[in-house]
Short mmCIF file of C-alpha atoms in Angstrom, two decimals:
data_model
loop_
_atom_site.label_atom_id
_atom_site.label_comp_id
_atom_site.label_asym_id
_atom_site.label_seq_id
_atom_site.Cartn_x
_atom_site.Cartn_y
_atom_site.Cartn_z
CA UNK E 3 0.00 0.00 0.00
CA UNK E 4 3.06 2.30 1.02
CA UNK E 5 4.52 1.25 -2.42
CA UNK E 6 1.45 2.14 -4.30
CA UNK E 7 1.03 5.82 -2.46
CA UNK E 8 4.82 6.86 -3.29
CA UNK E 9 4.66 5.86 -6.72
CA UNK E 10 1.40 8.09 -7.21
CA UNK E 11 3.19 10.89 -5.12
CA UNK E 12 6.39 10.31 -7.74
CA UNK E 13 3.54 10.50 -10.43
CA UNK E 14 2.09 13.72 -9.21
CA UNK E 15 5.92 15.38 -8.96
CA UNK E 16 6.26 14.19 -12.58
CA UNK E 17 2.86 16.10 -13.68
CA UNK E 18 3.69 19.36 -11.97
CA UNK E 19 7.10 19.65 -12.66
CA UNK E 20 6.85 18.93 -16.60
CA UNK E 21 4.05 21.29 -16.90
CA UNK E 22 5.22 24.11 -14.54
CA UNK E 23 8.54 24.47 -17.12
CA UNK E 24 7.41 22.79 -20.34
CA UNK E 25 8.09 25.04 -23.07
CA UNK E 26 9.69 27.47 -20.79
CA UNK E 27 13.44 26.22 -21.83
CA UNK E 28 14.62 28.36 -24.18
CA UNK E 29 12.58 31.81 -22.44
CA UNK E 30 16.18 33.54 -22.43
CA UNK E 31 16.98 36.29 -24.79
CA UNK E 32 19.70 35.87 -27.08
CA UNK E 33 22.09 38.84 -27.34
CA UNK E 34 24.31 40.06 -30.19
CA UNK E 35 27.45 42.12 -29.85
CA UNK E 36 29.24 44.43 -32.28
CA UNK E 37 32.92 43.18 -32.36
CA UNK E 38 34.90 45.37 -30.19
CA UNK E 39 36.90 48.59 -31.58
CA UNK E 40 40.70 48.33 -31.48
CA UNK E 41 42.77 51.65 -32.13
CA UNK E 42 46.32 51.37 -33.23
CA UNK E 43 47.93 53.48 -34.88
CA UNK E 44 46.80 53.88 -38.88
CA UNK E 45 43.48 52.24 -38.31
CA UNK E 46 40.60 53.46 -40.41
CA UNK E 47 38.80 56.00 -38.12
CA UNK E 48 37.02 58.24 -38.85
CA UNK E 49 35.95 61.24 -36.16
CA UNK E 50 32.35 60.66 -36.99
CA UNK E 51 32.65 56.94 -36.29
CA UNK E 52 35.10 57.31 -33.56
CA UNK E 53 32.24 59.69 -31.66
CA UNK E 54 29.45 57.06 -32.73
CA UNK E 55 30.94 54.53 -31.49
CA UNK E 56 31.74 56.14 -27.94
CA UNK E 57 27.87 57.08 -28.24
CA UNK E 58 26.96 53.86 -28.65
CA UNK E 59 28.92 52.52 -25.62
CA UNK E 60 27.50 55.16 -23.33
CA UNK E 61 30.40 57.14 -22.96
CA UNK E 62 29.57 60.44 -21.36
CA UNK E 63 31.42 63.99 -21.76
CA UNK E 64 33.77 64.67 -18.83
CA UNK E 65 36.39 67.43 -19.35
CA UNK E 66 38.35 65.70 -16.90
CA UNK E 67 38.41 62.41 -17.25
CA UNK E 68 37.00 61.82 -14.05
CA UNK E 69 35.62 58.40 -14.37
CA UNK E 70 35.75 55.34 -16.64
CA UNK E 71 33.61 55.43 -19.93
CA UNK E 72 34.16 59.11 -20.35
CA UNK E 73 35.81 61.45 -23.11
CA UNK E 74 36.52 64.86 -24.54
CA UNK E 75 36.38 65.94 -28.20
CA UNK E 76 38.36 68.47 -29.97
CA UNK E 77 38.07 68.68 -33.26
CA UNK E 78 39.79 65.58 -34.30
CA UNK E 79 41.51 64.87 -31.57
CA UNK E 80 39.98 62.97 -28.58
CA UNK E 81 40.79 62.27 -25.04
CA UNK E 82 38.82 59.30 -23.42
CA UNK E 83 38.61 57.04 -20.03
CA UNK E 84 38.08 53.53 -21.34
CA UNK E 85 36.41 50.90 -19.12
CA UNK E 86 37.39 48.18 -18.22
CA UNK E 87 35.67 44.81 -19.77
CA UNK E 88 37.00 41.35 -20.74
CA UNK E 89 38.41 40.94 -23.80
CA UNK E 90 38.98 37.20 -25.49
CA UNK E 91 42.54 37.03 -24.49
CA UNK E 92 42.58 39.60 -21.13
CA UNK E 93 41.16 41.54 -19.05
CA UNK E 94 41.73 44.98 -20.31
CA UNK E 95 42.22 48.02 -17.76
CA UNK E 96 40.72 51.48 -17.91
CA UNK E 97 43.19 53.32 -19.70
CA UNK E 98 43.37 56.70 -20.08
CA UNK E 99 44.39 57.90 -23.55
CA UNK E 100 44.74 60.71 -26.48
CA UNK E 101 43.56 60.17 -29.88
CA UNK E 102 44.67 61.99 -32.54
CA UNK E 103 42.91 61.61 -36.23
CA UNK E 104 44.10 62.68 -39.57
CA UNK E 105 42.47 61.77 -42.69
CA UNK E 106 40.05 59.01 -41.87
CA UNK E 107 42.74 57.31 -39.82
CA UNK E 108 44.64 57.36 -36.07
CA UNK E 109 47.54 59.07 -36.48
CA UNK E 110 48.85 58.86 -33.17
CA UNK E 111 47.80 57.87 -29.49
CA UNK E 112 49.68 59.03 -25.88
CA UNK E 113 48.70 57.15 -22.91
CA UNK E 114 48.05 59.81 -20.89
CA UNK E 115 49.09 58.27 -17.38
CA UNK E 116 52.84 57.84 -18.47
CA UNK E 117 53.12 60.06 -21.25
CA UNK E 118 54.08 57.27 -23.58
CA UNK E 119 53.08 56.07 -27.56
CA UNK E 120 50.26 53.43 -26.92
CA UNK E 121 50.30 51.04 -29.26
CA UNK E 122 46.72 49.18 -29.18
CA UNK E 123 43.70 50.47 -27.74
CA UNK E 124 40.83 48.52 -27.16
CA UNK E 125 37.08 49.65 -26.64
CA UNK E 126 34.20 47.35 -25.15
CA UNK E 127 31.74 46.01 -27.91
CA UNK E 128 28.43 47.44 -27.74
CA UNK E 129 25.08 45.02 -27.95
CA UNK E 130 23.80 45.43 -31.22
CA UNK E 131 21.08 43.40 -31.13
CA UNK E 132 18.44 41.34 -28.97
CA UNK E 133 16.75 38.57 -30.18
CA UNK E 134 13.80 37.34 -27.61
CA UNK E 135 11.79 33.76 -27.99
CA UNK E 136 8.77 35.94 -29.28
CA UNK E 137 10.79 37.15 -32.04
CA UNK E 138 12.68 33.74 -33.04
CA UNK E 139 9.05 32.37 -33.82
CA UNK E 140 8.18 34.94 -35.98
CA UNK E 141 11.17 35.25 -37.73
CA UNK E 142 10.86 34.49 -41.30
CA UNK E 143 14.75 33.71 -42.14
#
């Protein structure tokens, strides 16, 4: 009798557990990221993209640098307080650093905490897109 109550309890689990998360599985939204922006030194940048793409990564106007994710523009020369993010192969610091643009392309970059050329300057990737359950269904690709 014991035997035959458990398995019915077991059976009842069963019930309320398949229906409580059946098609719930896959409820997460998917995210898509722009790839992130490296500087270096004759890299295709334009001013207009350069300020774009601070825009798009929420970087704010601070004429002193006081905080990550901030930057000042000056024609075509730029001064900016990266944040700090992971990249594939490090963990890149905030860095604070001059840009300076000439014809559609970095001329030159000073790290601005030593004074020093900096060679490669990397810039968090922005989300560029969301894609939600809702959406997947009625996507017609």
């Amino acid at each position: 009798m014991g035997l035959l109550l458990f398995l019915a309890y077991l059976g009842y689990l069963d019930y309320t557990v398949r229906y409580q998360f059946q098609g719930q599985r896959w409820e997460l939204p998917s995210y898509v990221y722009a790839r992130p922006l490296e500087l270096y030194a004759g890299a295709p940048v334009t001013p207009e993209r350069l300020q774009a793409t601070l825009d798009d990564l929420h970087y704010r106007l601070d004429t002193r640098l006081t905080t990550p994710a901030s930057y000042v523009r000056r024609g075509d020369e730029f001064w900016l307080s990266s944040r700090p993010f992971r990249f594939w192969d490090k963990e890149e610091a905030n860095r604070r650093v001059k840009v300076v643009l000439e014809g559609g392309r970095v001329a030159a970059m000073q790290d601005l905490a030593n004074g020093k050329d900096a060679a490669l300057v990397r810039l968090d990737r922005c989300r560029s897109a969301v894609s939600t359950p809702a959406a997947r269904k009625t996507a017609s690709w």
